[in-house]
C-alpha atoms as one frame of an Amber mdcrd trajectory, in Angstrom:
protein
 146.444  79.254  71.109 148.299  76.613  73.101 150.371  74.063  71.223 148.252
  70.909  70.841 151.301  68.748  71.598 151.649  70.380  75.043 147.907  70.070
  75.706 147.942  66.370  74.809 150.825  65.745  77.217 149.040  67.565  80.053
 145.754  65.761  79.429 147.455  62.379  79.296 149.090  63.066  82.679 145.863
  64.358  84.292 143.636  61.568  83.023 146.226  58.883  83.822 146.375  60.029
  87.453 142.583  60.180  87.620 142.222  56.708  86.097 144.763  55.205  88.501
 142.874  56.661  91.477 139.564  55.280  90.153 141.061  51.849  89.454 142.656
  51.845  92.908 139.332  52.637  94.567 137.439  49.909  92.792 140.287  47.432
  93.341 140.262  48.218  97.041 136.489  47.811  97.142 136.638  44.469  95.289
 139.343  43.238  97.671 137.379  44.263 100.756 134.080  42.657  99.741 135.662
  39.381  98.606 138.075  38.992 101.534 136.783  36.492 104.142 136.588  38.368
 107.407 134.609  38.548 110.565 134.571  42.330 110.531 131.971  44.163 108.421
 132.836  44.786 104.787 133.031  48.282 103.414 130.004  50.291 104.345 127.946
  51.280 101.295 127.955  54.931 102.324 131.766  55.004 102.170 131.882  53.355
  98.750 129.205  55.607  97.263 130.811  58.700  98.789 134.144  57.904  97.113
 132.413  57.051  93.849 130.493  60.346  93.925 133.719  62.200  94.665 135.396
  60.532  91.667 132.492  61.494  89.408 132.665  65.115  90.593 136.444  65.215
  90.109 136.153  63.573  86.663 133.493  65.977  85.406 135.382  68.964  86.866
 138.593  67.791  85.235 136.843  67.537  81.883 135.168  70.958  82.202 138.419
  72.578  83.333 140.543  71.124  80.549 138.113  71.336  77.633 138.999  74.961
  76.939 142.706  74.133  76.805 142.138  72.022  73.694 143.240  74.343  70.865
 140.436  73.683  68.394 137.474  73.997  70.755 137.278  77.804  70.639 137.814
  77.861  66.868 135.071  75.284  66.358 132.662  77.022  68.722 133.211  80.393
  67.000 133.696  79.091  63.449 130.651  80.881  62.055 131.886  84.237  63.432
 135.499  83.949  62.274 136.542  85.664  59.077 139.718  83.748  58.131 142.776
  85.588  56.863 143.140  83.069  54.109 141.103  80.430  52.269 142.833  77.385
  50.820 140.603  75.360  48.516 141.531  71.801  47.738 140.167  68.703  46.079
 140.837  65.038  46.603 140.261  62.596  43.808 141.571  59.105  43.006 143.954
  59.134  46.013 145.577  62.451  45.079 145.443  65.885  46.660 144.942  68.949
  44.473 145.119  72.617  45.316 142.811  75.088  43.573 144.344  78.453  42.817
 142.212  80.844  40.769 140.132  77.846  39.627 143.269  76.109  38.360 143.652
  72.585  39.730 147.231  71.614  40.549 148.271  68.206  41.839 150.277  68.113
  45.060 153.118  68.225  45.828 153.985  71.526  44.224 157.503  72.945  43.975
 157.187  75.346  46.921 155.273  74.824  50.178 152.346  77.119  50.882 153.688
  79.965  53.007 151.636  81.140  55.969 152.457  83.867  58.453 152.554  82.974
  62.132 149.244  83.958  63.739 147.342  83.770  60.461 143.909  82.139  60.507
 143.373  79.777  57.602 140.253  78.011  56.398 140.839  74.779  54.502 137.958
  73.901  52.200 138.439  70.363  50.934 136.161  68.558  48.481 136.359  64.864
  47.665 135.094  63.690  44.314 134.974  59.994  45.106 135.780  58.527  48.561
 136.042  59.481  52.223 139.559  60.691  52.940 141.288  62.376  55.850 142.981
  65.748  55.917 145.643  65.976  58.597 148.627  68.247  59.150 151.590  66.836
  61.047 154.719  68.267  62.623 158.173  66.898  61.708 158.043  64.729  64.864
 154.812  63.145  63.499 152.484  64.688  66.097 149.211  65.906  64.667 148.396
  69.596  64.386 144.867  69.296  62.986 142.661  66.761  61.294 139.254  66.463
  59.676 137.355  63.846  57.782 136.748  64.660  54.124 133.380  63.304  53.077
 132.668  62.840  49.368 130.600  65.366  47.419 130.582  67.775  50.349 132.471
  70.953  51.191 134.545  69.983  54.263 135.913  72.981  56.139 138.241  73.480
  59.056 139.640  76.728  60.468 143.050  76.829  62.106 145.147  79.575  63.644
 148.827  78.815  63.045 150.725  79.887  66.143 153.820  77.803  65.715 156.485
  78.145  63.094 157.569  75.154  61.093 156.956  73.012  58.085 154.028  70.634
  58.149 153.193  67.480  56.254 149.773  66.715  54.807 148.445  63.167  55.133
 145.190  61.423  54.540 144.139  60.252  57.987 141.336  57.970  56.808 141.804
  54.539  55.300 140.148  54.637  51.904 142.011  51.633  50.548 145.675  50.602
  50.259 146.535  53.586  48.057 145.361  56.025  50.745 148.332  55.060  52.932
 150.600  56.692  50.352 148.770  60.037  50.421 151.587  61.930  52.137 152.666
  65.397  51.016 155.858  66.475  52.837 156.525  70.211  53.153 152.901  71.070
  52.415 152.839  74.236  54.524 155.537  76.424  55.996 154.611  78.819  58.791
 157.059  81.717  59.018
């Protein structure tokens, strides 16, 4: 699986170029039709041809890049994937808990959860009260994965860890002022 940080950089570059071309086209068209001139304005066939070309390029760009997004394949095949590991968690009163053998332990714990590189992990997170977020972040604060944790519902996400490092857990949903402090450094270490 491609690093999501690299994919985001590539997509930002591709869509920025595409957007600048589209804005340039429409700016040129607006200039031409509002400019007082004795010569004919832009012919409709030329404008619609460029617009059609932009639509085709935009859709093609989206179809081409959608499979580079790391979580698309995992999400599409989620029902067929048998994860290497299941990590069950609960969220309650602005605190994360990990469930190990039905024992509930408040995070942070003394040691980060250790995962092997290439391991597929399913996170099963249950909220007892509010809507929270469940996001893992790299040390440079870029996001690895994220899901919304709805209350009274088993919220699951599968992730294949293909990069070594230590990741921080954060609530990525605003559930009140206390939710901004739901940060667990050194939550997971991938070795």
